[in-house]
mmCIF file of C-alpha atoms and ligand atoms in Angstrom:
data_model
loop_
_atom_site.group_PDB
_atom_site.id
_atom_site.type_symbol
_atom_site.label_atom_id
_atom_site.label_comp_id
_atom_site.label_asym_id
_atom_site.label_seq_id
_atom_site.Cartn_x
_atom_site.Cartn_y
_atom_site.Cartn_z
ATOM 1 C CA UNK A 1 -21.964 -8.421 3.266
ATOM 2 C CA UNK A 2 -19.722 -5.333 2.216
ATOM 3 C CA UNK A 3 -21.581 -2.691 0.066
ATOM 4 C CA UNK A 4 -19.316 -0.184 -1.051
ATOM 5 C CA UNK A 5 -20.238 -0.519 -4.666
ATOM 6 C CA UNK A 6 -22.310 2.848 -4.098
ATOM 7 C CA UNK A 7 -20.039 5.811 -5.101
ATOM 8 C CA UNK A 8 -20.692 8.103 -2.222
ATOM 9 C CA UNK A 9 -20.263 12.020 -2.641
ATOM 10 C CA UNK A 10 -17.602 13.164 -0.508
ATOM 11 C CA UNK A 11 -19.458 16.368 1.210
ATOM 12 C CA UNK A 12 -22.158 17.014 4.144
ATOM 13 C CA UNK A 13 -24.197 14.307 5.122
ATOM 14 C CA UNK A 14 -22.976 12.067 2.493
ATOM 15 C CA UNK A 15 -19.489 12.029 4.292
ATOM 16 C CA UNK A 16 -21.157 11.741 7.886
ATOM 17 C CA UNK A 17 -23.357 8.420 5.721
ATOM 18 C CA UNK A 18 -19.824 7.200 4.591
ATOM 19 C CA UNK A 19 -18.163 7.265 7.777
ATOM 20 C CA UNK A 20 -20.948 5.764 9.535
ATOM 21 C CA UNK A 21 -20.890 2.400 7.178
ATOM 22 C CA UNK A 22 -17.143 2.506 7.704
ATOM 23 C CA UNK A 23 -17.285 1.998 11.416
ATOM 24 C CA UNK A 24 -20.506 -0.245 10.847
ATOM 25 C CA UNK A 25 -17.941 -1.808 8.522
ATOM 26 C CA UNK A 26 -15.231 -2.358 11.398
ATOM 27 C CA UNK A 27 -17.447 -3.157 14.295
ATOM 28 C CA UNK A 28 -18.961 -6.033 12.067
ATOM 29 C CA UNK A 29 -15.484 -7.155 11.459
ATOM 30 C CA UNK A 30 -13.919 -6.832 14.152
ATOM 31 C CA UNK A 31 -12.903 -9.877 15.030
ATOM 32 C CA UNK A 32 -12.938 -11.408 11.425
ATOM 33 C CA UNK A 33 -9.511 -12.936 10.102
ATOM 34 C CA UNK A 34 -7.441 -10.947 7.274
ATOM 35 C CA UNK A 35 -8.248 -13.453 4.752
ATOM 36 C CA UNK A 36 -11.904 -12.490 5.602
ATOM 37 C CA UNK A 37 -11.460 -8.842 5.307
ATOM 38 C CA UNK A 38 -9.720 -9.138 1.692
ATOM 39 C CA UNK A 39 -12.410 -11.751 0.752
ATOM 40 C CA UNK A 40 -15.573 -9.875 1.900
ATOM 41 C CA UNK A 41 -13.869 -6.740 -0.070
ATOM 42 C CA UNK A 42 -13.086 -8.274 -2.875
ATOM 43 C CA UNK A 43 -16.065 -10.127 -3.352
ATOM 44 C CA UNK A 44 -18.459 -7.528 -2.346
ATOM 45 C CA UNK A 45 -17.159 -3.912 -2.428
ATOM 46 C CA UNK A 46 -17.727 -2.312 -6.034
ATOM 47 C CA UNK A 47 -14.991 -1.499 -7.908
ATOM 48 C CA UNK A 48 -11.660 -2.324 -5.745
ATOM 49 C CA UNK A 49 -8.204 -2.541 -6.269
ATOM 50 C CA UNK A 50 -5.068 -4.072 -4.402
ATOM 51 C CA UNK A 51 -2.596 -1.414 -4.562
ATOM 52 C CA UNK A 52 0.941 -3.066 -3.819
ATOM 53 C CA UNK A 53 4.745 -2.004 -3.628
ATOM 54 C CA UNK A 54 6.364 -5.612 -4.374
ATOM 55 C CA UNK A 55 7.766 -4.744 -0.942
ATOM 56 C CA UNK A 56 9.132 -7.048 1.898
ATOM 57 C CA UNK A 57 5.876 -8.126 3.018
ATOM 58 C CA UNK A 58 3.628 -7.543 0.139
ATOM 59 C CA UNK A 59 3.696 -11.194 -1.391
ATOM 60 C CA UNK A 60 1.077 -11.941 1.515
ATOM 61 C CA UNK A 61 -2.024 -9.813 1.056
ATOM 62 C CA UNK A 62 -1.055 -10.431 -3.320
ATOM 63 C CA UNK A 63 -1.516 -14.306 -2.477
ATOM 64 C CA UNK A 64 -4.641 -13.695 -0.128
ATOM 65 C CA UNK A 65 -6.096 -11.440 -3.891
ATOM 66 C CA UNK A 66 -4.761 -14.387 -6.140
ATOM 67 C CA UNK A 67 -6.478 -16.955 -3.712
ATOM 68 C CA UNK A 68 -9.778 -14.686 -4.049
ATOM 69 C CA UNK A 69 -9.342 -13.396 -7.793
ATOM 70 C CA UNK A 70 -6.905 -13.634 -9.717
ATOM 71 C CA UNK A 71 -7.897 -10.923 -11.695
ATOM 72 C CA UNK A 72 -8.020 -8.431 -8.808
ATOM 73 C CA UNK A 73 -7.084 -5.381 -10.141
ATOM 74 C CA UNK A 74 -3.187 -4.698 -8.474
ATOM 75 C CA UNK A 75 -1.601 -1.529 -8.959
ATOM 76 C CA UNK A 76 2.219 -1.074 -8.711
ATOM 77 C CA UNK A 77 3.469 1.979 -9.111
ATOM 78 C CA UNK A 78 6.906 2.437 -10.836
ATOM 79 C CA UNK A 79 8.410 5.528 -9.853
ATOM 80 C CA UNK A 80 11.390 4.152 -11.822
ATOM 81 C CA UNK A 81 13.754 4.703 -8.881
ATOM 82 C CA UNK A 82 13.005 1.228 -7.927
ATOM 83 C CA UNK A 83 15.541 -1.226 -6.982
ATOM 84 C CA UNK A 84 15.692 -3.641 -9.940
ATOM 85 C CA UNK A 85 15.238 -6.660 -7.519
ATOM 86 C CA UNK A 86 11.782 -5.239 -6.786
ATOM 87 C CA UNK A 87 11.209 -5.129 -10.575
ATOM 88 C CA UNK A 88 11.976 -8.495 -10.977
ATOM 89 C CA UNK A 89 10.451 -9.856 -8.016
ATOM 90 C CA UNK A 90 7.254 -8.096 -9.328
ATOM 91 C CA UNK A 91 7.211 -9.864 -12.568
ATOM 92 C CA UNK A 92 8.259 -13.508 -10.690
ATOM 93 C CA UNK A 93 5.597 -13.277 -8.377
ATOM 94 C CA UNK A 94 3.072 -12.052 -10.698
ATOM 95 C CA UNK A 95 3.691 -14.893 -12.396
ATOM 96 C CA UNK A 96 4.268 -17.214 -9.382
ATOM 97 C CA UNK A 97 0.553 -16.550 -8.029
ATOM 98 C CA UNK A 98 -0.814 -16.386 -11.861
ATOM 99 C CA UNK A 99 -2.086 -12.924 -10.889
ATOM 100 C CA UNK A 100 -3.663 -11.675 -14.311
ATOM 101 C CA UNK A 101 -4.408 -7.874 -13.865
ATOM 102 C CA UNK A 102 -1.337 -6.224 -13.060
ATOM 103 C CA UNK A 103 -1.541 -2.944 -13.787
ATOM 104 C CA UNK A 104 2.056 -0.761 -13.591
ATOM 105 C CA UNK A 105 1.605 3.234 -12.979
ATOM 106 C CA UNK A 106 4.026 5.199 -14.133
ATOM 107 C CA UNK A 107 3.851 9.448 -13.765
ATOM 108 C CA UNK A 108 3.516 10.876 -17.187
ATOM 109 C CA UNK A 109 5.268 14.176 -16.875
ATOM 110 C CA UNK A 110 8.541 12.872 -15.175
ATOM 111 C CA UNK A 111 10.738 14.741 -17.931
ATOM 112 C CA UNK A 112 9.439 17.821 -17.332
ATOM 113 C CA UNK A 113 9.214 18.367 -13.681
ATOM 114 C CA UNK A 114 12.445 16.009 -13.250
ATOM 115 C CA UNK A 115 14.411 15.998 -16.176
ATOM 116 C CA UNK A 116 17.653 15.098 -14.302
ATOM 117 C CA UNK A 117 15.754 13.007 -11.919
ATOM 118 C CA UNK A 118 17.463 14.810 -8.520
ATOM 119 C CA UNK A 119 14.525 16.111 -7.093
ATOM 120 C CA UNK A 120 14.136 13.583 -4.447
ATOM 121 C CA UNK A 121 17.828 15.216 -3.036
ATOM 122 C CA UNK A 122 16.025 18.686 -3.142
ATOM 123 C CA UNK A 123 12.444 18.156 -2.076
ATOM 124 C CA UNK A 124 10.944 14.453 -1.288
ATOM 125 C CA UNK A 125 7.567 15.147 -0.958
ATOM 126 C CA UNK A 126 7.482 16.922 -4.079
ATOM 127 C CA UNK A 127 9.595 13.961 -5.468
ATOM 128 C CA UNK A 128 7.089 11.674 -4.176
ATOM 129 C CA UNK A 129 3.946 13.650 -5.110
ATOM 130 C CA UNK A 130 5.245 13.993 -8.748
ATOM 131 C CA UNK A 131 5.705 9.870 -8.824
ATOM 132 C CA UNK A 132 4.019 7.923 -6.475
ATOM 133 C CA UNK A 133 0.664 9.819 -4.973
ATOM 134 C CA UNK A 134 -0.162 11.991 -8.202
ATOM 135 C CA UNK A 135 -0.336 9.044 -10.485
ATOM 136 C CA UNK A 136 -1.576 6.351 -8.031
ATOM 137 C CA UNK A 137 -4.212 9.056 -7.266
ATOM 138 C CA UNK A 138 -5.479 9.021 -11.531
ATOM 139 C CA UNK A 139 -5.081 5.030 -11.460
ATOM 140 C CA UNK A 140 -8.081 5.061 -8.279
ATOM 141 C CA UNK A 141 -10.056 7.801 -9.927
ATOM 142 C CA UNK A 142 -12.453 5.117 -11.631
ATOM 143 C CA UNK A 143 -12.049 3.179 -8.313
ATOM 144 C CA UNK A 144 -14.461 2.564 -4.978
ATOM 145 C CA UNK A 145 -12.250 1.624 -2.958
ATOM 146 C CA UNK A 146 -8.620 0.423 -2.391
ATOM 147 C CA UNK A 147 -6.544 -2.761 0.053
ATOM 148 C CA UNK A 148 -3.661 -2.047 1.447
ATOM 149 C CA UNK A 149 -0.929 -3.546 3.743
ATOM 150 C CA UNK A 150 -0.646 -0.983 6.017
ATOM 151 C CA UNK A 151 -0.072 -2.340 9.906
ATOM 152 C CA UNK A 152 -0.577 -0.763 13.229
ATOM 153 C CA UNK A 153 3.346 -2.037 14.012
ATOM 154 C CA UNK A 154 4.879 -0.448 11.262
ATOM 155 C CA UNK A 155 4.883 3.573 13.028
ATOM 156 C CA UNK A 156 3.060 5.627 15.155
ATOM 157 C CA UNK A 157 1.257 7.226 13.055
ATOM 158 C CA UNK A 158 -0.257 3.672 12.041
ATOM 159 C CA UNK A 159 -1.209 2.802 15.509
ATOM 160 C CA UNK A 160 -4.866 3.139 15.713
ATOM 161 C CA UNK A 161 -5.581 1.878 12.360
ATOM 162 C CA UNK A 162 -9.119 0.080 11.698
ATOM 163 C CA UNK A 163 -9.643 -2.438 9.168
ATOM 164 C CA UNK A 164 -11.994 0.035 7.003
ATOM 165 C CA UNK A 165 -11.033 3.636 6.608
ATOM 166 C CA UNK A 166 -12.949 6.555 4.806
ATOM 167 C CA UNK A 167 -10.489 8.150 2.533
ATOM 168 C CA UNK A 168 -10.914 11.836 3.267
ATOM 169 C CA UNK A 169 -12.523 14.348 0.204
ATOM 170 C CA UNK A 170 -12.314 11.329 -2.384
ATOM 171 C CA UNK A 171 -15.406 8.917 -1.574
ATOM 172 C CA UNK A 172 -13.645 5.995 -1.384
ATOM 173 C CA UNK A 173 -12.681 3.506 1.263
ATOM 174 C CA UNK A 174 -9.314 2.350 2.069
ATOM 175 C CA UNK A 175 -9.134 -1.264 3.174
ATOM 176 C CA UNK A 176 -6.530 -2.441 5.750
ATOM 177 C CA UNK A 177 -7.198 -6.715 6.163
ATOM 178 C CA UNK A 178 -3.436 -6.713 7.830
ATOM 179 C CA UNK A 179 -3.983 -4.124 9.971
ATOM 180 C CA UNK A 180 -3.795 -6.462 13.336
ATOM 181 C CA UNK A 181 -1.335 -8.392 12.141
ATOM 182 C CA UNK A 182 2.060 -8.158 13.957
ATOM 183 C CA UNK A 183 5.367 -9.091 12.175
ATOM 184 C CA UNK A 184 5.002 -13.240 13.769
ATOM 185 C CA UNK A 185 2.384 -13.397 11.661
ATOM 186 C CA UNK A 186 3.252 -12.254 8.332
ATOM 187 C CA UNK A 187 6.101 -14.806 9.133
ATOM 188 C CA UNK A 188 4.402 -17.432 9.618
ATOM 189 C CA UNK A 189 1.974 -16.910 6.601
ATOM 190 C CA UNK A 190 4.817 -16.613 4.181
ATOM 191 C CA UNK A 191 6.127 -19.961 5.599
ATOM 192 C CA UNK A 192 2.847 -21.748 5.614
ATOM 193 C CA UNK A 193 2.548 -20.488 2.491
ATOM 194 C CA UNK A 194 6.142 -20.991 0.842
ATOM 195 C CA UNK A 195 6.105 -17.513 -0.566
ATOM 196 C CA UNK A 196 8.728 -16.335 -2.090
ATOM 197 C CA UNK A 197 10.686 -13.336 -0.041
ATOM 198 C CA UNK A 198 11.912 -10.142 -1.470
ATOM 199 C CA UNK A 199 16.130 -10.773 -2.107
ATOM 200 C CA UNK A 200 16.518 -7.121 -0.453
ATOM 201 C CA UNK A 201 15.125 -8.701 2.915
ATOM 202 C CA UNK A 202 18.087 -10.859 3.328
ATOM 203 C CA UNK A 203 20.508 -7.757 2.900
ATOM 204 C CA UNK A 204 18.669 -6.267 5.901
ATOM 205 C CA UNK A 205 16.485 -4.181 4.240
ATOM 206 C CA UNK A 206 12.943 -4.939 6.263
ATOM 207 C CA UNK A 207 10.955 -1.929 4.527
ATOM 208 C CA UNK A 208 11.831 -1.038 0.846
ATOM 209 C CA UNK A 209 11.066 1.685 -1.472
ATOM 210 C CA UNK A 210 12.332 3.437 -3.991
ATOM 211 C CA UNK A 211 16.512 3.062 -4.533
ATOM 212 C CA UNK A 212 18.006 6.753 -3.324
ATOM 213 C CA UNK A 213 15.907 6.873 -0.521
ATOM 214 C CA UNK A 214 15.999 3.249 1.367
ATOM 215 C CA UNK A 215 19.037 2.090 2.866
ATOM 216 C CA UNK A 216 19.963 -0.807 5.130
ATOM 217 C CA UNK A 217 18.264 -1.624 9.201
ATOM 218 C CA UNK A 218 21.178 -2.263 11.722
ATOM 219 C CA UNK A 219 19.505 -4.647 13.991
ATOM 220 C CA UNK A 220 17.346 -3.360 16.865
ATOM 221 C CA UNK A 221 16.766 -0.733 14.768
ATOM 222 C CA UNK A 222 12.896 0.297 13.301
ATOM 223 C CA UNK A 223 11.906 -1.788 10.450
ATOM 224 C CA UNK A 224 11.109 1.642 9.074
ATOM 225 C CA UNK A 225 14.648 3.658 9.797
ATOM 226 C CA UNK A 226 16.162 2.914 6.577
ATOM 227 C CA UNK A 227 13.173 4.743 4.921
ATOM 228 C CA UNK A 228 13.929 8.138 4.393
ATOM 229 C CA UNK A 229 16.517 7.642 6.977
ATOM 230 C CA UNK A 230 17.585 10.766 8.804
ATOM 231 C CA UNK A 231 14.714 12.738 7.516
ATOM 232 C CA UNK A 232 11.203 13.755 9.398
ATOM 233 C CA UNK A 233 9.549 12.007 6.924
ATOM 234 C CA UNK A 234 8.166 8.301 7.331
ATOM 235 C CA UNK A 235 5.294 8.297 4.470
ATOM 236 C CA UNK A 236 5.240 8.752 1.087
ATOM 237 C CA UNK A 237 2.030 10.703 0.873
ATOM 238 C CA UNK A 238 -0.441 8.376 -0.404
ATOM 239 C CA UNK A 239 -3.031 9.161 1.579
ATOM 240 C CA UNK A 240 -5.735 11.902 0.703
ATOM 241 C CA UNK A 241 -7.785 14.922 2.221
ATOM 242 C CA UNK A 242 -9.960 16.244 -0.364
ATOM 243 C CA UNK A 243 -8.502 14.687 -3.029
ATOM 244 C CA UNK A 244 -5.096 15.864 -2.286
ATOM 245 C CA UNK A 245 -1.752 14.367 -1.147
ATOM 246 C CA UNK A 246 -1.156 14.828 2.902
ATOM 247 C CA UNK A 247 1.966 14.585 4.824
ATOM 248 C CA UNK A 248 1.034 11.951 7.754
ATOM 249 C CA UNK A 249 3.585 12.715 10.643
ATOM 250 C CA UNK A 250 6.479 12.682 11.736
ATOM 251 C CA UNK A 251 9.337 9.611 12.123
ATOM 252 C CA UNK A 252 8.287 7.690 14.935
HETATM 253 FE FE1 SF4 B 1 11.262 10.164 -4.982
HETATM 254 FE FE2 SF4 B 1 12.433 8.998 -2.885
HETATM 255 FE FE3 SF4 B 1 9.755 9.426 -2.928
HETATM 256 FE FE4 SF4 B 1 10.898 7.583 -4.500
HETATM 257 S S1 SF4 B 1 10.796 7.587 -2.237
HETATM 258 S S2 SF4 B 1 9.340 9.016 -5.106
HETATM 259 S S3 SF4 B 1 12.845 8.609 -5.065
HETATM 260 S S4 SF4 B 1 11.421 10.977 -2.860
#
């Protein structure tokens, strides 16, 4: 059983405690299915939330939380650049999987640090600090731990990733039940499934964010090239070191 209900201080020994139950955490697991990671989180982790883009592939681990819960706590953040399709697909398949605790972030100080809303053409990590990784940041605050559908396919700076992670300087515990997965198989569980696919897939758009900085995969291209395309960056910061926003690496 999971116990990651204990809030653990994020300094000292307590982090060198934390880390060791994390990779306690992913030798149990190891070879454990997906649908047993999100389960055994869910079910047994404290205070956890899904935290989920309505991207291409995201309808998988939100069925795998509705099949669990459905009132897992899922947090989308709007950074209202979206593509509308991605704000409708987020209210069909809410709906679709009868998913009951949606919870839509939204930055709270957008008109005064972007009143014009070009600062993603000047500076996108500040762009995405200000509304993705500051905001999703306050929404976890109250929070243990978080799932997401991060993959070891999708970049190189994803490639060693474990199904349990600590989260660096914030106590919690990320949660990664896809992170074996390769792209056959998130095929073949939205098929097995019948779950509905994002429309922006079939325009050849594999990996989708926000509107002004996503653009259409040629084919053989990266899944991830149309993301930020011609810029160093491939991540849109949510990840923390001592409860702050990190850049992650360069494009792979
Ligand atoms: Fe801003 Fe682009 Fe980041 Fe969206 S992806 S928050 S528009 S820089």
């Amino acid at each position: 059983m999971l116990d990651l209900a204990e809030k653990t201080p994020v300094d000292g020994p307590d982090a060198a405690a934390l880390a060791a139950r994390v990779a306690d955490l992913n030798a149990r697991y190891r070879h454990h299915s997906a649908t047993a990671v999100m389960q055994g989180a869910l079910q047994n982790a404290g205070k956890i939330a899904l935290v989920s883009s309505f991207g291409a592939e995201s309808v998988v681990l939100l069925h795998m939380a509705a099949v669990t819960d459905r009132a897992t706590p899922v947090l989308f953040i709007d950074t209202e650049m979206l593509f509308t399709e991605t704000l409708v697909y987020q209210s069909e398949v809410s709906e679709r999987l009868g998913l009951s605790n949606v919870q839509i972030i939204r930055a709270d100080d957008i008109t005064a640090r972007d009143p014009d809303g070009s600062l993603h053409r000047r500076d996108t990590d500040a762009c995405c600090a200000l509304r993705k990784t500051e905001p999703l940041n306050r929404a976890l605050a109250s929070y243990d731990g978080w799932i997401t559908g991060r993959k070891r396919f999708q970049s190189g700076t994803r490639a060693a990733l474990e199904f349990f992670e600590v989260e660096d300087g914030t106590g919690r515990i990320k949660v990664n039940p896809l992170a074996h997965w390769a792209p056959e198989d998130v095929r073949a569980y939205m098929e097995e499934n019948r779950l509905p696919r994002h429309p922006l897939v079939a325009k050849g758009y594999p990996s989708i964010g926000c509107a002004p900085c996503t653009s259409p995969v040629a084919k053989g291209e990266d899944p991830r090239a149309g993301r930020w395309r011609n810029q160093e960056k491939d991540e849109c910061g949510i990840h923390f070191v001592n409860g702050k926003m990190v850049r992650t690496g360069a494009k792979s």
